[in-house]
Each structure stands twice: as C-alpha cells, then as structure tokens.
PDB file of C-alpha atoms in Angstrom:
ATOM      1  CA  MET A   1      -0.590   0.307  -0.679  1.00 48.00           C
ATOM      2  CA  SER A   2       1.142   3.408  -1.241  1.00 54.00           C
ATOM      3  CA  PRO A   3       2.061   6.271   2.180  1.00 69.00           C
ATOM      4  CA  THR A   4      -0.541   8.416   2.182  1.00 82.00           C
ATOM      5  CA  ILE A   5       0.112  11.960   3.462  1.00 89.00           C
ATOM      6  CA  SER A   6      -2.713  13.876   5.090  1.00 91.00           C
ATOM      7  CA  LEU A   7      -2.514  17.085   2.612  1.00 92.00           C
ATOM      8  CA  VAL A   8      -4.679  20.238   4.652  1.00 94.00           C
ATOM      9  CA  THR A   9      -6.239  22.795   2.359  1.00 93.00           C
ATOM     10  CA  ASP A  10      -8.965  23.984   1.521  1.00 93.00           C
ATOM     11  CA  ARG A  11      -8.537  24.973  -1.973  1.00 92.00           C
ATOM     12  CA  PRO A  12      -9.229  22.493  -4.939  1.00 92.00           C
ATOM     13  CA  THR A  13      -6.236  24.184  -7.067  1.00 91.00           C
ATOM     14  CA  PHE A  14      -3.934  23.607  -4.638  1.00 91.00           C
ATOM     15  CA  GLU A  15      -4.758  19.846  -3.894  1.00 91.00           C
ATOM     16  CA  THR A  16      -5.155  19.690  -7.571  1.00 91.00           C
ATOM     17  CA  VAL A  17      -1.346  20.154  -8.065  1.00 89.00           C
ATOM     18  CA  TRP A  18      -0.023  18.850  -5.239  1.00 90.00           C
ATOM     19  CA  ARG A  19      -2.304  15.391  -6.076  1.00 88.00           C
ATOM     20  CA  GLU A  20      -0.063  15.400  -8.952  1.00 88.00           C
ATOM     21  CA  ALA A  21       3.256  16.016  -7.680  1.00 88.00           C
ATOM     22  CA  LEU A  22       2.518  13.562  -4.534  1.00 87.00           C
ATOM     23  CA  GLY A  23       1.128  10.516  -7.058  1.00 86.00           C
ATOM     24  CA  ALA A  24       3.917  10.223 -10.028  1.00 86.00           C
ATOM     25  CA  SER A  25       6.671   9.599  -6.480  1.00 86.00           C
ATOM     26  CA  GLY A  26       4.090   6.757  -5.953  1.00 86.00           C
ATOM     27  CA  LEU A  27       2.693   8.362  -2.403  1.00 86.00           C
ATOM     28  CA  ALA A  28      -1.102   8.646  -1.733  1.00 85.00           C
ATOM     29  CA  LEU A  29      -3.008  11.391  -0.967  1.00 87.00           C
ATOM     30  CA  ARG A  30      -6.156  12.288   1.435  1.00 89.00           C
ATOM     31  CA  ALA A  31      -7.496  15.781   1.285  1.00 90.00           C
ATOM     32  CA  VAL A  32      -8.348  17.536   5.084  1.00 91.00           C
ATOM     33  CA  HIS A  33     -10.048  20.408   5.942  1.00 93.00           C
ATOM     34  CA  PRO A  34      -8.664  22.398   7.856  1.00 93.00           C
ATOM     35  CA  ASN A  35     -11.184  22.699  10.462  1.00 91.00           C
ATOM     36  CA  GLY A  36     -10.386  19.053  10.848  1.00 89.00           C
ATOM     37  CA  LEU A  37      -7.121  19.295  11.329  1.00 88.00           C
ATOM     38  CA  ALA A  38      -7.023  17.936  15.108  1.00 85.00           C
ATOM     39  CA  THR A  39      -8.420  14.627  14.236  1.00 83.00           C
ATOM     40  CA  GLU A  40      -5.135  13.764  11.482  1.00 77.00           C
ATOM     41  CA  LEU A  41      -2.859  14.005  14.333  1.00 81.00           C
ATOM     42  CA  THR A  42      -2.004  10.666  14.810  1.00 81.00           C
ATOM     43  CA  PRO A  43       1.530   9.573  15.277  1.00 76.00           C
ATOM     44  CA  GLY A  44       3.035   8.603  11.635  1.00 78.00           C
ATOM     45  CA  THR A  45       1.255  11.271  10.095  1.00 84.00           C
ATOM     46  CA  LEU A  46       2.963  14.062   7.179  1.00 89.00           C
ATOM     47  CA  LEU A  47       1.555  16.812   6.457  1.00 91.00           C
ATOM     48  CA  VAL A  48       1.429  18.689   4.047  1.00 93.00           C
ATOM     49  CA  LEU A  49      -0.157  22.269   4.973  1.00 94.00           C
ATOM     50  CA  ASP A  50      -2.009  25.239   2.693  1.00 94.00           C
ATOM     51  CA  ALA A  51      -1.065  28.294   4.574  1.00 94.00           C
ATOM     52  CA  GLY A  52      -2.649  30.332   1.894  1.00 92.00           C
ATOM     53  CA  THR A  53      -6.435  28.601   2.262  1.00 91.00           C
ATOM     54  CA  SER A  54      -8.295  31.085   3.952  1.00 88.00           C
ATOM     55  CA  THR A  55      -8.617  29.376   7.313  1.00 89.00           C
ATOM     56  CA  TYR A  56      -5.600  30.905   8.502  1.00 90.00           C
ATOM     57  CA  ASP A  57      -4.417  33.856   9.959  1.00 90.00           C
ATOM     58  CA  GLU A  58      -0.681  34.074  11.660  1.00 91.00           C
ATOM     59  CA  ASP A  59      -2.868  33.028  15.025  1.00 92.00           C
ATOM     60  CA  GLU A  60      -4.232  30.054  13.515  1.00 92.00           C
ATOM     61  CA  LEU A  61      -1.444  28.928  10.946  1.00 93.00           C
ATOM     62  CA  LEU A  62       0.999  28.992  14.327  1.00 93.00           C
ATOM     63  CA  THR A  63      -0.816  27.063  16.507  1.00 92.00           C
ATOM     64  CA  ALA A  64      -1.683  24.228  13.834  1.00 92.00           C
ATOM     65  CA  VAL A  65       1.953  24.012  12.755  1.00 92.00           C
ATOM     66  CA  GLY A  66       2.863  23.849  17.139  1.00 92.00           C
ATOM     67  CA  LEU A  67       0.821  21.388  17.344  1.00 90.00           C
ATOM     68  CA  ALA A  68       1.857  18.942  14.615  1.00 89.00           C
ATOM     69  CA  LYS A  69       4.936  20.277  16.102  1.00 87.00           C
ATOM     70  CA  ALA A  70       4.650  18.505  19.981  1.00 88.00           C
ATOM     71  CA  LEU A  71       3.799  15.305  18.754  1.00 86.00           C
ATOM     72  CA  GLY A  72       6.801  14.398  16.470  1.00 83.00           C
ATOM     73  CA  LEU A  73       5.168  14.659  13.496  1.00 86.00           C
ATOM     74  CA  VAL A  74       6.261  15.751  10.113  1.00 88.00           C
ATOM     75  CA  THR A  75       5.035  19.304   8.833  1.00 92.00           C
ATOM     76  CA  VAL A  76       5.474  20.646   5.207  1.00 93.00           C
ATOM     77  CA  VAL A  77       4.399  24.754   5.457  1.00 94.00           C
ATOM     78  CA  VAL A  78       3.167  25.692   1.901  1.00 94.00           C
ATOM     79  CA  LEU A  79       3.931  29.322   2.012  1.00 93.00           C
ATOM     80  CA  PRO A  80       1.265  31.463  -0.777  1.00 90.00           C
ATOM     81  CA  GLU A  81       3.506  32.679  -3.472  1.00 81.00           C
ATOM     82  CA  GLY A  82       2.097  36.114  -3.621  1.00 76.00           C
ATOM     83  CA  GLY A  83       3.824  37.265  -0.276  1.00 74.00           C
ATOM     84  CA  GLY A  84       1.879  36.702   3.261  1.00 78.00           C
ATOM     85  CA  TYR A  85       3.212  35.681   7.026  1.00 86.00           C
ATOM     86  CA  THR A  86       6.643  37.183   6.531  1.00 84.00           C
ATOM     87  CA  GLY A  87       6.191  38.093   9.813  1.00 86.00           C
ATOM     88  CA  ILE A  88       6.633  34.244  11.531  1.00 89.00           C
ATOM     89  CA  GLU A  89       8.666  33.434   8.505  1.00 88.00           C
ATOM     90  CA  GLU A  90      11.804  32.616  10.699  1.00 89.00           C
ATOM     91  CA  LEU A  91       9.732  30.946  13.101  1.00 91.00           C
ATOM     92  CA  LEU A  92       8.156  28.443  10.887  1.00 90.00           C
ATOM     93  CA  GLU A  93      11.653  27.751   9.497  1.00 89.00           C
ATOM     94  CA  ASP A  94      12.207  26.524  13.156  1.00 88.00           C
ATOM     95  CA  LEU A  95       9.523  24.913  13.306  1.00 88.00           C
ATOM     96  CA  CYS A  96       9.257  22.611   9.709  1.00 88.00           C
ATOM     97  CA  PRO A  97      13.389  22.738   8.947  1.00 84.00           C
ATOM     98  CA  GLY A  98      13.577  22.470   5.424  1.00 85.00           C
ATOM     99  CA  LEU A  99       9.935  21.998   5.033  1.00 89.00           C
ATOM    100  CA  LEU A 100       8.919  26.156   3.840  1.00 90.00           C
ATOM    101  CA  VAL A 101       7.278  25.803   0.610  1.00 90.00           C
ATOM    102  CA  LYS A 102       8.429  29.143  -0.685  1.00 88.00           C
ATOM    103  CA  SER A 103       8.140  28.495  -4.956  1.00 86.00           C
ATOM    104  CA  ALA A 104       6.471  26.014  -6.888  1.00 85.00           C
ATOM    105  CA  SER A 105      10.357  25.592  -7.599  1.00 86.00           C
ATOM    106  CA  ASP A 106      10.606  23.763  -3.776  1.00 88.00           C
ATOM    107  CA  VAL A 107       8.203  21.038  -4.731  1.00 88.00           C
ATOM    108  CA  PRO A 108      10.431  18.528  -6.178  1.00 88.00           C
ATOM    109  CA  ARG A 109      12.565  18.721  -3.251  1.00 88.00           C
ATOM    110  CA  ILE A 110       9.842  18.323  -0.204  1.00 89.00           C
ATOM    111  CA  VAL A 111       8.116  15.142  -2.438  1.00 88.00           C
ATOM    112  CA  ASN A 112      11.370  13.608  -2.553  1.00 87.00           C
ATOM    113  CA  VAL A 113      11.909  14.253   1.439  1.00 85.00           C
ATOM    114  CA  LEU A 114       8.526  12.995   1.991  1.00 88.00           C
ATOM    115  CA  CYS A 115       8.861  10.155  -0.608  1.00 85.00           C
ATOM    116  CA  ARG A 116      12.508  10.039   2.582  1.00 80.00           C
ATOM    117  CA  ARG A 117       9.739  10.113   5.010  1.00 81.00           C
ATOM    118  CA  ALA A 118       7.041   7.656   4.597  1.00 81.00           C
ATOM    119  CA  ASP A 119       9.237   5.351   4.372  1.00 80.00           C
ATOM    120  CA  LYS A 120       8.732   3.077   7.702  1.00 76.00           C
ATOM    121  CA  GLY A 121      12.155   0.940   6.582  1.00 79.00           C
ATOM    122  CA  ARG A 122      14.729   4.062   6.105  1.00 82.00           C
ATOM    123  CA  ALA A 123      16.031   4.101  10.681  1.00 80.00           C
ATOM    124  CA  ASN A 124      17.290   0.937   9.433  1.00 86.00           C
ATOM    125  CA  ARG A 125      19.640   1.350   6.908  1.00 89.00           C
ATOM    126  CA  PHE A 126      22.640   2.699   6.358  1.00 89.00           C
ATOM    127  CA  GLU A 127      23.149   5.915   4.625  1.00 87.00           C
ATOM    128  CA  TYR A 128      27.680   6.232   5.408  1.00 88.00           C
ATOM    129  CA  LEU A 129      29.457   4.111   7.432  1.00 91.00           C
ATOM    130  CA  THR A 130      33.181   5.197   8.634  1.00 91.00           C
ATOM    131  CA  VAL A 131      35.774   5.375  10.921  1.00 91.00           C
ATOM    132  CA  SER A 132      34.898   8.755  13.318  1.00 87.00           C
ATOM    133  CA  PRO A 133      37.731  11.735  13.659  1.00 86.00           C
ATOM    134  CA  ARG A 134      38.436  10.818  17.624  1.00 84.00           C
ATOM    135  CA  PRO A 135      39.736   7.727  18.459  1.00 88.00           C
ATOM    136  CA  ASN A 136      38.398   4.534  19.273  1.00 88.00           C
ATOM    137  CA  GLU A 137      35.220   5.011  17.702  1.00 89.00           C
ATOM    138  CA  LEU A 138      32.863   4.857  14.100  1.00 89.00           C
ATOM    139  CA  LEU A 139      30.681   7.370  12.981  1.00 89.00           C
ATOM    140  CA  ALA A 140      26.929   5.491  11.462  1.00 88.00           C
ATOM    141  CA  LEU A 141      24.928   7.620   9.945  1.00 87.00           C
ATOM    142  CA  LEU A 142      20.964   6.277   8.979  1.00 85.00           C
ATOM    143  CA  GLY A 143      18.247   6.734   6.503  1.00 83.00           C
ATOM    144  CA  ASP A 144      15.893   8.536   8.901  1.00 78.00           C
ATOM    145  CA  GLY A 145      19.208  11.645   9.669  1.00 76.00           C
ATOM    146  CA  SER A 146      19.377   9.874  12.258  1.00 78.00           C
ATOM    147  CA  ALA A 147      23.555   9.601  13.396  1.00 81.00           C
ATOM    148  CA  ALA A 148      25.564   6.819  15.806  1.00 84.00           C
ATOM    149  CA  LEU A 149      29.193   7.210  17.857  1.00 85.00           C
ATOM    150  CA  LEU A 150      29.784   3.695  18.525  1.00 87.00           C
ATOM    151  CA  THR A 151      32.580   2.963  20.693  1.00 86.00           C
ATOM    152  CA  ARG A 152      34.918   0.533  20.023  1.00 88.00           C
ATOM    153  CA  PRO A 153      35.311  -2.468  20.807  1.00 87.00           C
ATOM    154  CA  ILE A 154      31.585  -2.908  19.554  1.00 83.00           C
ATOM    155  CA  SER A 155      31.619  -6.363  19.876  1.00 80.00           C
ATOM    156  CA  GLU A 156      32.923  -9.672  21.560  1.00 80.00           C
ATOM    157  CA  GLU A 157      34.594 -10.263  18.119  1.00 85.00           C
ATOM    158  CA  ASP A 158      36.042  -7.051  18.093  1.00 89.00           C
ATOM    159  CA  ASP A 159      40.237  -6.713  19.129  1.00 92.00           C
ATOM    160  CA  ASN A 160      39.921  -2.881  18.227  1.00 91.00           C
ATOM    161  CA  SER A 161      42.653  -3.124  15.673  1.00 94.00           C
ATOM    162  CA  GLU A 162      42.833  -1.099  12.685  1.00 94.00           C
ATOM    163  CA  VAL A 163      39.500  -0.787  10.473  1.00 94.00           C
ATOM    164  CA  ALA A 164      41.453  -1.631   6.633  1.00 95.00           C
ATOM    165  CA  GLY A 165      37.997  -1.468   4.868  1.00 94.00           C
ATOM    166  CA  ILE A 166      34.474  -0.752   5.613  1.00 95.00           C
ATOM    167  CA  LEU A 167      31.815  -2.220   2.228  1.00 93.00           C
ATOM    168  CA  LEU A 168      27.251  -2.123   3.242  1.00 92.00           C
ATOM    169  CA  GLU A 169      25.543  -4.195   1.952  1.00 91.00           C
ATOM    170  CA  SER A 170      23.287  -4.155  -1.333  1.00 89.00           C
ATOM    171  CA  ASP A 171      20.439  -3.307   1.240  1.00 88.00           C
ATOM    172  CA  ALA A 172      22.610  -1.079   2.955  1.00 91.00           C
ATOM    173  CA  GLN A 173      20.840  -3.041   6.260  1.00 91.00           C
ATOM    174  CA  ALA A 174      24.414  -4.505   7.391  1.00 92.00           C
ATOM    175  CA  ALA A 175      28.128  -3.413   7.514  1.00 93.00           C
ATOM    176  CA  THR A 176      31.323  -5.837   7.088  1.00 94.00           C
ATOM    177  CA  LEU A 177      34.320  -4.047   8.879  1.00 93.00           C
ATOM    178  CA  ARG A 178      37.410  -5.696   7.712  1.00 95.00           C
ATOM    179  CA  LEU A 179      40.246  -5.157  10.465  1.00 95.00           C
ATOM    180  CA  SER A 180      43.661  -4.807   9.478  1.00 95.00           C
ATOM    181  CA  SER A 181      44.242  -8.321  12.052  1.00 95.00           C
ATOM    182  CA  GLY A 182      42.143 -10.228  10.046  1.00 94.00           C
ATOM    183  CA  ARG A 183      38.864 -10.439  11.312  1.00 93.00           C
ATOM    184  CA  GLN A 184      35.659  -9.489   9.996  1.00 93.00           C
ATOM    185  CA  LEU A 185      32.648  -8.205  11.947  1.00 91.00           C
ATOM    186  CA  THR A 186      29.413  -7.798  10.842  1.00 91.00           C
ATOM    187  CA  ILE A 187      27.317  -4.240  12.095  1.00 90.00           C
ATOM    188  CA  ARG A 188      23.319  -4.287  11.868  1.00 88.00           C
ATOM    189  CA  ALA A 189      21.388  -0.944  11.119  1.00 89.00           C
ATOM    190  CA  SER A 190      18.644  -1.929  12.645  1.00 84.00           C
ATOM    191  CA  ALA A 191      20.974  -2.209  16.175  1.00 81.00           C
ATOM    192  CA  VAL A 192      22.659   1.076  15.601  1.00 82.00           C
ATOM    193  CA  ALA A 193      18.877   2.947  15.424  1.00 75.00           C
ATOM    194  CA  SER A 194      18.287   1.282  18.860  1.00 65.00           C
ATOM    195  CA  VAL A 195      21.233   3.532  19.845  1.00 60.00           C
ATOM    196  CA  ALA A 196      21.644   6.357  17.775  1.00 60.00           C
ATOM    197  CA  GLY A 197      20.824   9.608  19.673  1.00 48.00           C
ATOM    198  CA  GLN A 198      21.821   8.095  23.404  1.00 46.00           C
ATOM    199  CA  THR A 199      24.873   8.787  25.106  1.00 39.00           C
ATOM    200  CA  THR A 200      25.203   6.001  27.060  1.00 37.00           C
ATOM    201  CA  GLN A 201      26.028   2.115  24.947  1.00 40.00           C
ATOM    202  CA  PRO A 202      23.554  -0.172  27.214  1.00 36.00           C
ATOM    203  CA  ASN A 203      25.835  -2.994  26.911  1.00 37.00           C
ATOM    204  CA  GLY A 204      29.362  -1.417  26.921  1.00 40.00           C
ATOM    205  CA  HIS A 205      29.842  -2.598  22.530  1.00 39.00           C
ATOM    206  CA  GLY A 206      28.095   0.283  21.204  1.00 41.00           C
ATOM    207  CA  GLY A 207      25.008  -2.286  21.681  1.00 40.00           C
ATOM    208  CA  LEU A 208      25.828  -4.221  18.382  1.00 44.00           C
ATOM    209  CA  ASP A 209      26.383  -7.249  20.016  1.00 39.00           C
ATOM    210  CA  GLY A 210      23.691  -9.862  18.296  1.00 33.00           C
ATOM    211  CA  ALA A 211      22.212 -10.617  21.861  1.00 30.00           C
ATOM    212  CA  GLY A 212      22.452  -6.911  22.969  1.00 36.00           C
ATOM    213  CA  ALA A 213      21.413  -5.089  20.212  1.00 42.00           C
ATOM    214  CA  VAL A 214      17.623  -3.652  21.233  1.00 48.00           C
ATOM    215  CA  ASP A 215      14.501  -5.238  19.554  1.00 62.00           C
ATOM    216  CA  GLY A 216      12.204  -2.120  19.452  1.00 70.00           C
ATOM    217  CA  ALA A 217       9.203  -3.991  18.995  1.00 77.00           C
ATOM    218  CA  ARG A 218      10.013  -6.583  21.773  1.00 79.00           C
ATOM    219  CA  LEU A 219      10.826  -3.842  24.236  1.00 82.00           C
ATOM    220  CA  GLY A 220       7.092  -1.761  23.197  1.00 86.00           C
ATOM    221  CA  ALA A 221       5.320  -5.006  23.891  1.00 87.00           C
ATOM    222  CA  ARG A 222       7.192  -5.302  27.368  1.00 87.00           C
ATOM    223  CA  LEU A 223       6.612  -1.980  27.962  1.00 90.00           C
ATOM    224  CA  ARG A 224       2.812  -2.004  27.015  1.00 90.00           C
ATOM    225  CA  GLU A 225       2.071  -5.193  29.053  1.00 90.00           C
ATOM    226  CA  LEU A 226       3.942  -4.061  32.724  1.00 91.00           C
ATOM    227  CA  ARG A 227       1.634  -0.773  31.917  1.00 91.00           C
ATOM    228  CA  LEU A 228      -1.368  -2.653  31.933  1.00 91.00           C
ATOM    229  CA  ALA A 229      -0.318  -4.582  34.116  1.00 89.00           C
ATOM    230  CA  ALA A 230       0.418  -1.593  36.415  1.00 89.00           C
ATOM    231  CA  GLY A 231      -3.674  -0.802  35.446  1.00 90.00           C
ATOM    232  CA  LEU A 232      -2.334   2.866  33.959  1.00 91.00           C
ATOM    233  CA  THR A 233      -3.795   3.693  30.543  1.00 92.00           C
ATOM    234  CA  GLN A 234      -1.487   5.524  28.192  1.00 91.00           C
ATOM    235  CA  ALA A 235      -2.897   8.939  29.115  1.00 91.00           C
ATOM    236  CA  GLU A 236      -2.032   8.315  33.327  1.00 90.00           C
ATOM    237  CA  LEU A 237       1.084   6.904  32.219  1.00 91.00           C
ATOM    238  CA  ALA A 238       1.376  10.426  29.412  1.00 89.00           C
ATOM    239  CA  ARG A 239       0.508  12.384  32.936  1.00 88.00           C
ATOM    240  CA  ARG A 240       3.251  11.086  35.150  1.00 87.00           C
ATOM    241  CA  THR A 241       5.727  11.349  32.728  1.00 85.00           C
ATOM    242  CA  GLY A 242       5.240  14.387  30.874  1.00 83.00           C
ATOM    243  CA  ILE A 243       5.714  12.602  27.182  1.00 85.00           C
ATOM    244  CA  HIS A 244       2.891  13.011  24.911  1.00 86.00           C
ATOM    245  CA  ARG A 245       1.026   9.922  24.934  1.00 88.00           C
ATOM    246  CA  PRO A 246       0.930   9.508  20.526  1.00 87.00           C
ATOM    247  CA  ASN A 247       4.503   9.151  21.420  1.00 86.00           C
ATOM    248  CA  ILE A 248       4.736   6.149  24.381  1.00 90.00           C
ATOM    249  CA  ALA A 249       1.412   5.025  21.652  1.00 89.00           C
ATOM    250  CA  ARG A 250       5.031   4.854  19.307  1.00 86.00           C
ATOM    251  CA  VAL A 251       7.237   3.038  21.661  1.00 87.00           C
ATOM    252  CA  GLU A 252       4.442   0.081  22.376  1.00 89.00           C
ATOM    253  CA  ALA A 253       3.803   0.037  18.943  1.00 86.00           C
ATOM    254  CA  GLY A 254       7.688  -1.067  18.277  1.00 82.00           C
ATOM    255  CA  ARG A 255       7.738   2.296  16.269  1.00 79.00           C
ATOM    256  CA  HIS A 256      10.762   4.351  17.799  1.00 79.00           C
ATOM    257  CA  THR A 257      13.295   3.223  20.783  1.00 76.00           C
ATOM    258  CA  PRO A 258      13.292   5.603  23.548  1.00 75.00           C
ATOM    259  CA  SER A 259      16.688   6.564  24.924  1.00 70.00           C
ATOM    260  CA  LEU A 260      17.952   4.868  28.297  1.00 65.00           C
ATOM    261  CA  GLU A 261      16.679   8.016  29.952  1.00 69.00           C
ATOM    262  CA  THR A 262      13.242   8.554  28.007  1.00 78.00           C
ATOM    263  CA  LEU A 263      12.793   4.110  29.330  1.00 79.00           C
ATOM    264  CA  ALA A 264      13.520   4.961  32.977  1.00 79.00           C
ATOM    265  CA  ARG A 265      10.744   7.742  32.829  1.00 83.00           C
ATOM    266  CA  LEU A 266       8.399   5.566  31.981  1.00 89.00           C
ATOM    267  CA  ALA A 267       9.742   2.505  34.478  1.00 86.00           C
ATOM    268  CA  SER A 268       9.746   4.306  36.977  1.00 85.00           C
ATOM    269  CA  ALA A 269       6.158   5.554  36.413  1.00 88.00           C
ATOM    270  CA  ILE A 270       5.221   2.544  35.716  1.00 90.00           C
ATOM    271  CA  GLY A 271       6.454   1.729  39.421  1.00 87.00           C
ATOM    272  CA  VAL A 272       9.545  -0.843  37.823  1.00 83.00           C
ATOM    273  CA  PRO A 273      13.246  -1.024  37.165  1.00 78.00           C
ATOM    274  CA  THR A 274      14.401   0.098  34.495  1.00 73.00           C
ATOM    275  CA  THR A 275      15.939  -3.530  34.033  1.00 68.00           C
ATOM    276  CA  THR A 276      12.096  -5.812  33.912  1.00 76.00           C
ATOM    277  CA  VAL A 277      11.775  -3.532  30.985  1.00 78.00           C
ATOM    278  CA  LEU A 278      14.970  -4.732  28.979  1.00 69.00           C
ATOM    279  CA  SER A 279      14.479  -8.824  30.118  1.00 64.00           C
ATOM    280  CA  PRO A 280      12.328 -10.070  28.476  1.00 56.00           C
ATOM    281  CA  LYS A 281       9.843 -11.501  31.041  1.00 57.00           C
TER     282      LYS A 281
END
C-alpha cells in the first residue's frame, strides 16, 4: 500500500497540484479540511499544510504547525506565492526546518523528502558508515537522518585493530568491517538505530552485540504489558512522565526505540526498574 500524505487545504486547485506531484512519486493523498486537522494528528502522519487557505491567519497557522510539531509529526508548510506570513516566516523555518515551501520550484525537493520520511524502514539502513575523527569510535548515519557514535570494541569479536575497510551490503541494512588483524565484523543498522542519539551504550559494546541489540518491537510489547499490569492507561502514563501520549503509543507499537533516559522515566512511572522493561519477562 502506498504511504498516504494528509493534505490540509480547502482549495481545489492546490489539491490538484499536489495530488499530481505526490502521485508521480507513488505517494497517496488524503485531503483534509483545516477545521478537521486535529483529528488527523496521529503518530506517523505526514502533513502538507496549505498556509494560503482562507481558514488561517498567523495565529491559527502557528497553532496548527505548533501542535503538529509538539506531537513529533513531519509537517510541510506551503506559503502563498503572493506573499504573507512574513512576520512568522523565521519561526516557521525553526518549526519545520527544510520543509517550508516558498515557490513552485521547491515542490520536487519536498516530494523527495516526503518519500524518504514515508519509508518506515529508513532507520534500519545505513546512509554512511566510517571511522570517526575521534579515537576508538565509528560514526554511523542512518536513513532517517539520525547518527550514532559507536565506541570500540563494538563486540566481543572486535580486537580493536585498525579498520582496513568497510563494505555496505546491497540493501544497506548491514555492513562488514574488515580489520587489519584479518577479522571481519558485521554491524546491523537496526542495532545501531537502537542506540542512535544516546550518550550511553547499554551493553558496553555500542549496543551492537547480536544478543545485546535492543529489539524495538519486543521492548514496546514489554512496556505495554507492564503498563497494563499496573492498571495504567497511556493517558495516565503520559501525565506521570510528561511524555506525549502519541509518543508512548509509538514506543509500544515498536515504531520508536526510546533513549535509556526516556525508558527510565517510563519504567519509574509504571513502578518497575528499567531492567525489568529490558528483560524478556
């Protein structure tokens, strides 16, 4: 099934232009009236928001974009080509970095961005893997734009000898490190994704041991199991932790692997140690 983009507009001509642009890239479109936007703001939603609609003034536009930002949604804002919103344009740039459309020439770039963001498997693919400029580290860039520094040794098999070569597999889901000692190590992008953005590494080897890699789906299921056992709703857990309920839903559905700090907050609110969440049972 093609990924669906929610197009927020009340202008038929605007919808036609974007339907053609998105359809040519295999993206489906669901038109949403600005007055019904609140019901569309669910985890994973990608929005193209027509700032030229008659519904929005500066305050209404900032409210819509701000709410989407607070919920962690990818939001494209299309400014009217005739001008307008100059007083809040810099703020909109901060809220939607790289996703502000000011002219028709921006449309192909934005469509490419949406194609990448709609790819749910992008976090499990390497874009780039290299030796870090800092000692005893590897630097990994993933398809979702996240990055991770992997402290060596990255596994028990890593003898910390010099990296002689790095080869990405054809699907970019794994990479092979060839060491000067003759050893070869395999790194999975999915394991790197579990530690991307964290300052601590859960197993002392960058979280990349086969047994030590965090399985986001299993972790989410375990968290949900413990929450229900404690008699808590997602809404109550959100209230106790200050984490938005849609973000908790993403974690429980296995669509996002939280940092250890966030996991500790969730575990504490449920009333269990962090290690209980990480353990299978």
